[in-house]
Short mmCIF file of C-alpha atoms and ligand atoms in Angstrom, two decimals:
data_model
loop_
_atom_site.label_atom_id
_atom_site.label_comp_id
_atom_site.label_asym_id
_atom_site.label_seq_id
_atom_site.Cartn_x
_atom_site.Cartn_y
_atom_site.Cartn_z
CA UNK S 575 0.00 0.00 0.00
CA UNK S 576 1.60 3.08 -0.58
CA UNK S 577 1.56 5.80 1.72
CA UNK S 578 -0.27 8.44 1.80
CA UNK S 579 0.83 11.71 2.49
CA UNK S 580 -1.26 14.10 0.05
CA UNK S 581 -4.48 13.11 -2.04
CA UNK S 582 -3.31 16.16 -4.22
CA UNK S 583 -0.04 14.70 -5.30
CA UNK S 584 -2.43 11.79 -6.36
CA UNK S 585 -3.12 11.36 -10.37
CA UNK S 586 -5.57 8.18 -9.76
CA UNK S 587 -9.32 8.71 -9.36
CA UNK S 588 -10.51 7.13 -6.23
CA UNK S 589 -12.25 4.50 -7.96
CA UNK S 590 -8.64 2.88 -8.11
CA UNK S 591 -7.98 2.62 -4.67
CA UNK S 592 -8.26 -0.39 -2.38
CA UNK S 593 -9.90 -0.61 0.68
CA UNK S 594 -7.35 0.08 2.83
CA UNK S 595 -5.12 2.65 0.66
CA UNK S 596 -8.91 4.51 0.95
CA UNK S 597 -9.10 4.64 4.53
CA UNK S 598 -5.22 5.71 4.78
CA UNK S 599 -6.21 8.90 2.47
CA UNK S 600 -8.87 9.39 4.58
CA UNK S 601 -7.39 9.14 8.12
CA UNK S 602 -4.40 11.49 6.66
CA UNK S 603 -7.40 14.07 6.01
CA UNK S 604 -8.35 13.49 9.86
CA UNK S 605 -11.19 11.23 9.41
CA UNK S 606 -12.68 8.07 11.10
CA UNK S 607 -11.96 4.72 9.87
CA UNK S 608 -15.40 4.18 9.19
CA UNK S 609 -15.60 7.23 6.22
CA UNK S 610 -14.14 5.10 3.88
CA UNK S 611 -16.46 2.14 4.06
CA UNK S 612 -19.26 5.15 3.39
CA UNK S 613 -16.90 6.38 0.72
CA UNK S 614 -16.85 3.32 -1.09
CA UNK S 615 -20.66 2.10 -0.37
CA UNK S 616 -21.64 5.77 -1.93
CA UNK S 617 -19.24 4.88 -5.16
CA UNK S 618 -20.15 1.19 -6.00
CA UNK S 619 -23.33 0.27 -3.96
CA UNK S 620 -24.52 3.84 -4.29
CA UNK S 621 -22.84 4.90 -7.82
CA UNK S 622 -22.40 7.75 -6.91
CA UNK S 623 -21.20 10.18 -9.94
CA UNK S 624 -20.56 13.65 -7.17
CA UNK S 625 -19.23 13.79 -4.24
CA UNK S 626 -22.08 16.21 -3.41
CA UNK S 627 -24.74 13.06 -3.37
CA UNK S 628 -22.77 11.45 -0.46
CA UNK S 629 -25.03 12.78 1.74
CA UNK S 630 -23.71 10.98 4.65
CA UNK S 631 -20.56 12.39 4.87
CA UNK S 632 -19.84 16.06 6.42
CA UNK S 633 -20.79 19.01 3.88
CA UNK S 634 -16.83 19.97 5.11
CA UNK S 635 -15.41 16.96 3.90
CA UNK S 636 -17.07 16.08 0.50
CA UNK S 637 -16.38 20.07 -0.44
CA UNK S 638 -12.85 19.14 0.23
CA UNK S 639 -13.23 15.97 -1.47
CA UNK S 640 -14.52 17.78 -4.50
CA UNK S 641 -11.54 20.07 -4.70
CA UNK S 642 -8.63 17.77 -4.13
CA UNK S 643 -9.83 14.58 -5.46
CA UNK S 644 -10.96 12.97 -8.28
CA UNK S 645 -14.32 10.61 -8.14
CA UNK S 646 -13.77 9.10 -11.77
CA UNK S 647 -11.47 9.82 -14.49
CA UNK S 648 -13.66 9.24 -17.86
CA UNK S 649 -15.20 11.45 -20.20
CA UNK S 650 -18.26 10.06 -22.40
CA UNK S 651 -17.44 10.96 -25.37
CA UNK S 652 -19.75 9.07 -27.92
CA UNK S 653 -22.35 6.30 -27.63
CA UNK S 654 -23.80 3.98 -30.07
CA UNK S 655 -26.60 1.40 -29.91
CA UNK S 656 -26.63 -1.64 -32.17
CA UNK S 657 -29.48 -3.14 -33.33
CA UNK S 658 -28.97 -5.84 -31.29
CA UNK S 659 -28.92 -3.86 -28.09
CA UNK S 660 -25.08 -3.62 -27.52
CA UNK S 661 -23.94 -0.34 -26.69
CA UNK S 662 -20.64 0.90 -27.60
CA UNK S 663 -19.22 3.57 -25.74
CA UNK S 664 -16.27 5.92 -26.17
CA UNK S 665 -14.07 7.35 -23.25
CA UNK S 666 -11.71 10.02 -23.20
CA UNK S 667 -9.10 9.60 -20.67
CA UNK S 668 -6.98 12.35 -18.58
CA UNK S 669 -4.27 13.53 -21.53
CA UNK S 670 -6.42 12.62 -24.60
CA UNK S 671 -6.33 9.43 -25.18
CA UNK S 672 -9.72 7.40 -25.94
CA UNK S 673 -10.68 3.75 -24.94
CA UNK S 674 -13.80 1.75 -26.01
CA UNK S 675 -16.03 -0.62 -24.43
CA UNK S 676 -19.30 -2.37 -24.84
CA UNK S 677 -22.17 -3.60 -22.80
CA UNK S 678 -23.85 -6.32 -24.28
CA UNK S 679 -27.28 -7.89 -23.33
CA UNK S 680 -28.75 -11.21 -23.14
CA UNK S 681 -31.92 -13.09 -21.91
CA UNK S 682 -31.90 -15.66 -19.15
CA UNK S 683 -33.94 -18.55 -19.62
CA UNK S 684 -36.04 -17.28 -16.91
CA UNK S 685 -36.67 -14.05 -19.54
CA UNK S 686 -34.82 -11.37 -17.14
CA UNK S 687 -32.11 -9.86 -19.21
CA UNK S 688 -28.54 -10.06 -17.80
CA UNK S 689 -25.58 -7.91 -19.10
CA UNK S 690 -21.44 -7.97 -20.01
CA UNK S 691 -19.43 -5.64 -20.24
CA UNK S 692 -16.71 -5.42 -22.69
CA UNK S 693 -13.74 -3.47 -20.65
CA UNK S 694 -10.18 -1.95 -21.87
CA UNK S 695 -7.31 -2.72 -20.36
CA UNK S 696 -4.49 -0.45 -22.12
CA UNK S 697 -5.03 1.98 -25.38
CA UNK S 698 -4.03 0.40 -28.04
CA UNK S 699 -2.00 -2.81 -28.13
CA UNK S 700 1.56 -3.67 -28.57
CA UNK S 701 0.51 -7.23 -29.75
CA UNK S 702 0.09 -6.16 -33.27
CA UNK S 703 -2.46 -8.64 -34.50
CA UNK S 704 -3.07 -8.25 -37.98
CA UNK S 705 -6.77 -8.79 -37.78
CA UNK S 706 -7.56 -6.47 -35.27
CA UNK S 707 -8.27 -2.73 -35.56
CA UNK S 708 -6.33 -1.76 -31.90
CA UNK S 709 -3.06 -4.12 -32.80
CA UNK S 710 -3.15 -1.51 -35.87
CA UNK S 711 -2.98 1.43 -33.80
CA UNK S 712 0.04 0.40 -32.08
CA UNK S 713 0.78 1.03 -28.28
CA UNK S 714 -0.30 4.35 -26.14
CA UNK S 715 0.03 3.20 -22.79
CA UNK S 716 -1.46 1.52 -19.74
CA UNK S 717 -4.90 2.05 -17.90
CA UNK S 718 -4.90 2.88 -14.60
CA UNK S 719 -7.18 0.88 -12.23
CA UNK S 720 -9.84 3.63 -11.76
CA UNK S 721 -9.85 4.08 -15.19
CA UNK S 722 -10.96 0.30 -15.62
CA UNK S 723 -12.83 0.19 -12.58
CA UNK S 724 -14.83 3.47 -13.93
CA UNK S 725 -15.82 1.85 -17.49
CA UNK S 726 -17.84 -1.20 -15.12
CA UNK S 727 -18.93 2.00 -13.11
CA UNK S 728 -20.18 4.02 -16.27
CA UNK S 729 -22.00 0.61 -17.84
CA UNK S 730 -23.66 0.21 -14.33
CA UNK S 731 -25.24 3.93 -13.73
CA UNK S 732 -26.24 3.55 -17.44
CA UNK S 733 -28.27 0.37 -16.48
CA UNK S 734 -29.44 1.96 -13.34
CA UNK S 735 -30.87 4.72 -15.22
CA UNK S 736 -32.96 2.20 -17.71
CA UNK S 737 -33.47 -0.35 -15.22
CA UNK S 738 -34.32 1.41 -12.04
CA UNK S 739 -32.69 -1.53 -10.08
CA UNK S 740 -32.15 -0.87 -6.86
CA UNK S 741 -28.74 0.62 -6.49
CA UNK S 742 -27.74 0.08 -3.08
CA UNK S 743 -27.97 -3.55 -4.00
CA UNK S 744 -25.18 -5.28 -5.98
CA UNK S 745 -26.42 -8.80 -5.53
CA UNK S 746 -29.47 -9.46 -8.33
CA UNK S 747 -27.84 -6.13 -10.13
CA UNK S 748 -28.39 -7.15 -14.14
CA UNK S 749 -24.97 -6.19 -14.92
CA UNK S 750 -23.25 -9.45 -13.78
CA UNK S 751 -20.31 -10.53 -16.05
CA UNK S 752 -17.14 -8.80 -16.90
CA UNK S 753 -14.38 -9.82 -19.72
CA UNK S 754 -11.06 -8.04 -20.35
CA UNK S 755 -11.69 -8.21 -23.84
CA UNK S 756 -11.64 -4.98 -24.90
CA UNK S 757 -8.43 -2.68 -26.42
CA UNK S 758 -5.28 -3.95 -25.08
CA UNK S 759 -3.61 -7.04 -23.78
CA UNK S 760 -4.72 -7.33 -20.17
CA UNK S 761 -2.17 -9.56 -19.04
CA UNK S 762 0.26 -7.14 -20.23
CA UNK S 763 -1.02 -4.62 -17.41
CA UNK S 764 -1.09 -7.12 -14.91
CA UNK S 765 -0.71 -5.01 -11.98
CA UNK S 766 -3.51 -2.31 -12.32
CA UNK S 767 -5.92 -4.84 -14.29
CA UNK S 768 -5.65 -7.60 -10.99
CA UNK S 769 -6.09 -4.52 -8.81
CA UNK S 770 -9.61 -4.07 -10.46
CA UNK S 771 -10.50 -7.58 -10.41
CA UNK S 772 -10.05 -7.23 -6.79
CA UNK S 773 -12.00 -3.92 -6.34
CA UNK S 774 -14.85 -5.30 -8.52
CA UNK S 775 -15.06 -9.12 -6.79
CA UNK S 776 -14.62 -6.99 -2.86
CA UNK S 777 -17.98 -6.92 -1.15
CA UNK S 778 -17.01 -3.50 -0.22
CA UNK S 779 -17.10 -3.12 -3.48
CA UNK S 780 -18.34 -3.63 -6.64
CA UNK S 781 -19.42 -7.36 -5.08
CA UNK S 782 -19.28 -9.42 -8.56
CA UNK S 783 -17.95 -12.89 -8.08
CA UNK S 784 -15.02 -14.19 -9.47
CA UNK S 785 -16.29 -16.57 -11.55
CA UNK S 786 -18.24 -13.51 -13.49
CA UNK S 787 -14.68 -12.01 -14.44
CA UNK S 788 -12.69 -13.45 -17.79
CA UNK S 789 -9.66 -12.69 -18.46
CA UNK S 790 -8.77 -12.52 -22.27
CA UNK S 791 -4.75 -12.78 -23.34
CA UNK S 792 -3.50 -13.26 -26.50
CA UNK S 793 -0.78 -15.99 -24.17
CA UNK S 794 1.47 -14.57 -21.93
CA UNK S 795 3.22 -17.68 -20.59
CA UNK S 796 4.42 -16.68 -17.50
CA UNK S 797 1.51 -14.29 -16.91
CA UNK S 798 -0.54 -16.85 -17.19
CA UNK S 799 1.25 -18.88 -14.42
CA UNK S 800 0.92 -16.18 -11.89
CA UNK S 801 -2.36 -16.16 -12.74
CA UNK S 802 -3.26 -19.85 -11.84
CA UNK S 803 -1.34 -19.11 -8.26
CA UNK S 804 -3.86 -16.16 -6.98
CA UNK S 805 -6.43 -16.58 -4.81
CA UNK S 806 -9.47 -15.42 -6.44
CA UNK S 807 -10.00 -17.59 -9.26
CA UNK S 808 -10.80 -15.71 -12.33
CA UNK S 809 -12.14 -17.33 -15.71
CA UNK S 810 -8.80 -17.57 -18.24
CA UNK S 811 -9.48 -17.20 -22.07
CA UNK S 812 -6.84 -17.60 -24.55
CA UNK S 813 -6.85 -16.23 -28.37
CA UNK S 814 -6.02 -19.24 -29.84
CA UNK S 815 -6.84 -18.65 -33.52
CA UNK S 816 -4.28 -21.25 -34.95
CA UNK S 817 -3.36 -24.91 -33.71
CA UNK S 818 0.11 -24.88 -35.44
CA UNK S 819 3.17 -22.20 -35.21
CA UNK S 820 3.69 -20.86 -38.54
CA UNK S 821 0.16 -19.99 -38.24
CA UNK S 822 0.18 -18.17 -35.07
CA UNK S 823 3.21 -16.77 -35.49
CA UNK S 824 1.47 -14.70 -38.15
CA UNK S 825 -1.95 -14.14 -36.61
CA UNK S 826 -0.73 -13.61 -32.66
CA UNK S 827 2.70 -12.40 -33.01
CA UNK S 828 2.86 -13.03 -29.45
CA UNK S 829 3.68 -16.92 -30.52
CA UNK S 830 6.99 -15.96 -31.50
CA UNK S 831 7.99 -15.78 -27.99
CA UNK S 832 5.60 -18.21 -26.26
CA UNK S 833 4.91 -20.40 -28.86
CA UNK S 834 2.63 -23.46 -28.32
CA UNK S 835 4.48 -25.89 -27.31
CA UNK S 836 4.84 -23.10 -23.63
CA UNK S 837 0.98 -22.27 -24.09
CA UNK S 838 -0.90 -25.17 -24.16
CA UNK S 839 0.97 -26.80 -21.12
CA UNK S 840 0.68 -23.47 -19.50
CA UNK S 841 -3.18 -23.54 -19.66
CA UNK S 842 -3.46 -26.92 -18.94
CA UNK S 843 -1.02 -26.40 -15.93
CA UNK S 844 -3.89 -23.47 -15.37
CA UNK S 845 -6.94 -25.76 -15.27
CA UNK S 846 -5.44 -28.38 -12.81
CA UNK S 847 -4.15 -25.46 -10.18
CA UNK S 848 -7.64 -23.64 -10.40
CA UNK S 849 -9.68 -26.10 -11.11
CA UNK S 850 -11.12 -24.08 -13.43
CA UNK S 851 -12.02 -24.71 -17.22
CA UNK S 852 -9.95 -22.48 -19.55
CA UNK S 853 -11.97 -21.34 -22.56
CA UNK S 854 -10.34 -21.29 -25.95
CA UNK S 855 -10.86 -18.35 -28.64
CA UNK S 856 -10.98 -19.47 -32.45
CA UNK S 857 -12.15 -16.31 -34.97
CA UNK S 858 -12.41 -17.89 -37.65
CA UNK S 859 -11.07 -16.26 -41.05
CA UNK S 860 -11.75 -17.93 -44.61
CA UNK S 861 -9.19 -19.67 -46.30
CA UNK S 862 -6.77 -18.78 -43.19
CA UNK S 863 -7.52 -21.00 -40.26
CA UNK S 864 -11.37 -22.75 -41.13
CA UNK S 865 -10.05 -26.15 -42.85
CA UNK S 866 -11.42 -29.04 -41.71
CA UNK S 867 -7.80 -30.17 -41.55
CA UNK S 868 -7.17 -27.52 -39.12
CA UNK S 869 -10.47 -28.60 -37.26
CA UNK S 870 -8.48 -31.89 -36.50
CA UNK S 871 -5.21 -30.15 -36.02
CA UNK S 872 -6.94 -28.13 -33.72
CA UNK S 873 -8.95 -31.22 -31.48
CA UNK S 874 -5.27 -32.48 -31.44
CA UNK S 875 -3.64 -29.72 -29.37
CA UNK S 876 -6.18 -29.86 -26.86
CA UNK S 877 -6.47 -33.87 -26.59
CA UNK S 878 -7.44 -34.70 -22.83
CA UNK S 879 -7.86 -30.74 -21.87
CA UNK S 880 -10.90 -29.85 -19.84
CA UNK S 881 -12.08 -26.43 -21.93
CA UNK S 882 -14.40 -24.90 -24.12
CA UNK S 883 -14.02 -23.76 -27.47
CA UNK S 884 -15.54 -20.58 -28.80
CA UNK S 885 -15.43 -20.51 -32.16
CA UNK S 886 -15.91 -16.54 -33.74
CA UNK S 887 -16.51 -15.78 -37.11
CA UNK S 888 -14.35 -12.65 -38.12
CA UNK S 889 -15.15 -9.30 -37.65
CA UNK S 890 -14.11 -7.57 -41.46
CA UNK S 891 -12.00 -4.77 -40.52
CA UNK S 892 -10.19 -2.54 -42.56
CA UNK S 893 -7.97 -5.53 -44.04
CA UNK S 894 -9.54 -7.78 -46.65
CA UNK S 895 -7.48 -10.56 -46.26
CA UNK S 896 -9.29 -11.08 -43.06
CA UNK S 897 -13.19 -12.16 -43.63
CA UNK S 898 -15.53 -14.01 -41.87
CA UNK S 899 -15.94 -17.70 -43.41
CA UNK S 900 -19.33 -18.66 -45.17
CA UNK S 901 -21.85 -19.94 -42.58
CA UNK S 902 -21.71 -24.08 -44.12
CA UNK S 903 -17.88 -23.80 -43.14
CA UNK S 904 -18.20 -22.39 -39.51
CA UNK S 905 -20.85 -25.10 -38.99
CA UNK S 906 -18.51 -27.96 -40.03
CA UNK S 907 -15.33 -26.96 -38.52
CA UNK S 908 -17.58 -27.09 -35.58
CA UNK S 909 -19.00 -30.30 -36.17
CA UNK S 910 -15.52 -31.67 -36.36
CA UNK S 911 -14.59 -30.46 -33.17
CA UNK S 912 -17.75 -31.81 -31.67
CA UNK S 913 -16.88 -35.02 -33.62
CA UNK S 914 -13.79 -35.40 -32.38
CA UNK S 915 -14.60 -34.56 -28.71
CA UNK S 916 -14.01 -30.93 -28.07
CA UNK S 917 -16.87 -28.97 -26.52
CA UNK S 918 -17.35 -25.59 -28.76
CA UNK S 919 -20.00 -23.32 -29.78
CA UNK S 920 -20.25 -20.71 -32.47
CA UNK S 921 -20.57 -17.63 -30.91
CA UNK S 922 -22.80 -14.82 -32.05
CA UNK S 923 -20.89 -11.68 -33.43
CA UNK S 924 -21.93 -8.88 -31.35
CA UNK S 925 -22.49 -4.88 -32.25
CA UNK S 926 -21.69 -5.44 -36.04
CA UNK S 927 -23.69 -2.86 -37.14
CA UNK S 928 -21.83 -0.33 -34.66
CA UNK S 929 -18.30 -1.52 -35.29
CA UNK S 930 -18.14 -3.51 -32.30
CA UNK S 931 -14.65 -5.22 -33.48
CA UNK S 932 -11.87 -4.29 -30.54
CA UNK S 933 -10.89 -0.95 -31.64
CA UNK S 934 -13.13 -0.46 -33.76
CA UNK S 935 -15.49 2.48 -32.50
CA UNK S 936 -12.15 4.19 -31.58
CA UNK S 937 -10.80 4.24 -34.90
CA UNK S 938 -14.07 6.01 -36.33
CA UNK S 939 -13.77 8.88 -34.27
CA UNK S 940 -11.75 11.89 -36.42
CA UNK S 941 -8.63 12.73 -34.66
CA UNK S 942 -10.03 16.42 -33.48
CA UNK S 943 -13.03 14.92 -31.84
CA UNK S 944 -10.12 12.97 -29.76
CA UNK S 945 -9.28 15.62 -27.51
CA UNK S 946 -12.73 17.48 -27.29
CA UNK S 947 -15.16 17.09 -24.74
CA UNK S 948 -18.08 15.63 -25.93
CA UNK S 949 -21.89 14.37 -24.25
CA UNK S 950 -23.30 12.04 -26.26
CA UNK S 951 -26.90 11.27 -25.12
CA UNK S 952 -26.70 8.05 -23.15
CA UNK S 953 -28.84 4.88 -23.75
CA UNK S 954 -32.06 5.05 -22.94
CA UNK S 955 -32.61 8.81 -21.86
N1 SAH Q 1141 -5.66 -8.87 -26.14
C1 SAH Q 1141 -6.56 -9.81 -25.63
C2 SAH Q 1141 -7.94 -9.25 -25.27
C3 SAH Q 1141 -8.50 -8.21 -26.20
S1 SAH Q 1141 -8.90 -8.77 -27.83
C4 SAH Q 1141 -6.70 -10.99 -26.59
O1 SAH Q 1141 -6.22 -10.89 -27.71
O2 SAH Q 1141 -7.27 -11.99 -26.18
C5 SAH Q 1141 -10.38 -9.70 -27.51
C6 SAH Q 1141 -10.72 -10.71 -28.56
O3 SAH Q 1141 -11.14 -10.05 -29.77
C7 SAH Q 1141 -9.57 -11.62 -28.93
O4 SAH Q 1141 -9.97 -12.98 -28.91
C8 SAH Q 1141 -9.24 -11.16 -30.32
O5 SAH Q 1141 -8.58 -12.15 -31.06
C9 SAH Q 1141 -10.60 -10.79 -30.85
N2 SAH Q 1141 -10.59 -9.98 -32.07
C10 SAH Q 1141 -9.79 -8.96 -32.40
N3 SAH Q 1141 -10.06 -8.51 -33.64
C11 SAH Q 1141 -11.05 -9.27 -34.12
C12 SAH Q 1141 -11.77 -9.32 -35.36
N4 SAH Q 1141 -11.49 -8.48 -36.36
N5 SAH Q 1141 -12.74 -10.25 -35.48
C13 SAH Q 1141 -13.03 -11.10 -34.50
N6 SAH Q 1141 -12.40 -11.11 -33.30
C14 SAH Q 1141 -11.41 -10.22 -33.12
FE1 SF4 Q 1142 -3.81 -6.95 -28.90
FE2 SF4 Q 1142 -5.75 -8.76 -28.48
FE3 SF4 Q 1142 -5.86 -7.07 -30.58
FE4 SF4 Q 1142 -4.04 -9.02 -30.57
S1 SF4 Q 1142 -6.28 -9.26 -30.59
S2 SF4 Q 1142 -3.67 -6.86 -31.12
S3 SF4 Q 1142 -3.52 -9.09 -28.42
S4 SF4 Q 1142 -5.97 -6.50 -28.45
#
């Protein structure tokens, strides 16, 4: 924890502070211990979006609040809704820089509609997947926690506002899974991106349970393996994509370095310490990686694995060497993998209609717009 001295030295919006570097800021400003468990009720059981609303706390304190710290650190800046209800939003950060995410919506069985969120880890991506729209922009930098913390934050007041739900109550809230599948590598931000896991899975604060978080990594090796060793057991998704290395090497540049003969045992290594069931990612791209050959090749490399298969149908992006396969080939590469004993299921590509591709929304917005604040009006209102 490190110590506090000054909340205005302090770049980070409170949103990406743990529990107890909270109450230290707090106690250095003279207060009770018990301020920051209001602090943090008012910002993720509350969602609070002022200071001012934290009518709890002492008029003297959230004035002071208000002028030395920072609440949240995103700016809306644009907001589309797809046809099929996924919302896309845009998010300038402190010093420019915009991030995307996405809520997306689906029915339970019992009817009641349940929601993910989408969430960036870094803008851009050093990864450089040739596929994907924010491996083309190349690397800007990091996210903070708060500022990952804040895009769960924004998706839940959103829902709030269309819902009504009752917002002192996390537990039956509709917005209950979260995957790090947005811009960036998350694994490559491991420190601020496991510091959110643990502010959104805390009671104290946003409550979601582990098993509602994902992980998405293109396959850092030994990020993986710290992975498997923490406590709160995360779900683990790997971009597969390819089953052989001259392949990968090509779509995941990332392979170069870990290639699979590290992965694979890594994940499996994953399953058995966490007893958890890692879930493969396949896009599939026509004439690339959708051969029934490569269906086989693929049922091969995971021979006696406990995991799922998703199997994705490319987003088109600006590249046209990348395209979605027809529908009969998606079907039978899935087929053979079902054949041959390997749970998968063709997932649904979501938000086409809004560029919902990773980096996609981002890459639409002119370069002015960037930097300028703008309000979109938000879903719903
Ligand atoms: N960097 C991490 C998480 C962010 S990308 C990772 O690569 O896993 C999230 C997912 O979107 C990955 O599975 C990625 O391969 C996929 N993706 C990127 N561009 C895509 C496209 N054009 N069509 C379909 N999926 C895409
Ligand atoms: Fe980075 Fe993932 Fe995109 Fe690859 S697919 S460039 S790892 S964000």
């Amino acid at each position: 924890m490190p110590i506090v001295k000054s909340i205005s030295a302090i770049p980070e919006s409170l949103t990406g502070f743990s529990e107890d570097e909270l109450e230290g800021l707090l106690r250095v400003m003279g207060e009770p211990g018990y301020r920051a468990r209001q602090v943090r009720q008012w910002i993720y059981h509350g969602l609070a979006e002022s200071f001012n609303e934290m009518s709890d706390l002492p008029l003297a304190l959230r004035e002071r609040l208000a002028k030395e710290a920072r609440l949240h650190s995103l700016t809306n800046m644009r907001e589309v809704t797809g046809k099929d209800s996924t919302v896309k939003t845009a998010f300038r950060l402190a010093g420019g820089n915009v991030v995307e995410a996405s809520l997306m919506s689906y029915r339970r069985d019992s009817g009641a509609p349940r929601y993910t969120a989408c969430i960036s880890t870094q803008v851009g991506c050093a990864i450089g997947c040739p596929f994907c729209a924010t491996g083309q922009q190349g690397f800007e930098r990091n996210l903070t926690t708060g500022e990952i913390v804040d895009q769960v934050l924004h998706f839940a007041r959103c829902l709030r506002k269309v819902t009504g739900e009752n917002e002192r109550s996390p537990t039956g809230r509709s917005l209950s899974n979260i995957v790090f599948m947005g811009m960036g590598e998350p694994l490559a931000n491991y420190d601020a991106v496991w510091k959110a896991i643990e502010i959104l899975n805390s009671p104290g604060g946003f409550g979601l349970g582990a098993r509602n978080l994902t992980i998405s990594t293109a396959g850092l090796v030994p990020q993986i393996k710290r992975l498997a060793g923490e406590k709160l057991q995360v779900g683990l998704a790997v971009s597969l994509h390819a089953s052989e290395n001259r392949l990968r090497n090509r779509l995941v540049p990332i392979n170069r370095k870990y290639p699979l003969e590290e992965l694979i045992p890594a994940c499996r290594e994953y399953s058995r310490v966490s007893g958890r069931r890692p879930s493969f990612e396949y896009v599939l791209f026509r004439g690339i990686n959708d051969s029934l050959a490569q269906a086989r090749s693929l049922a091969e490399l995971l021979r006696g694995m406990t995991c799922h298969v998703n199997l994705i149908p490319a987003n088109a992006t600006g590249d046209a060497s990348f395209r979605p396969p027809p529908r009969e080939s998606i079907v039978a590469f899935a087929l053979e993998l079902k054949r041959l004993g390997i749970n998968a299921t063709v997932r649904q590509a979501r938000g086409q209609d809004i560029d919902a591709g990773c980096g996609q929304l981002r890459r639409r917005i002119p370069a002015g717009e960037k930097t300028r604040h703008r309000q979109d009006k938000m879903m719903g209102e």
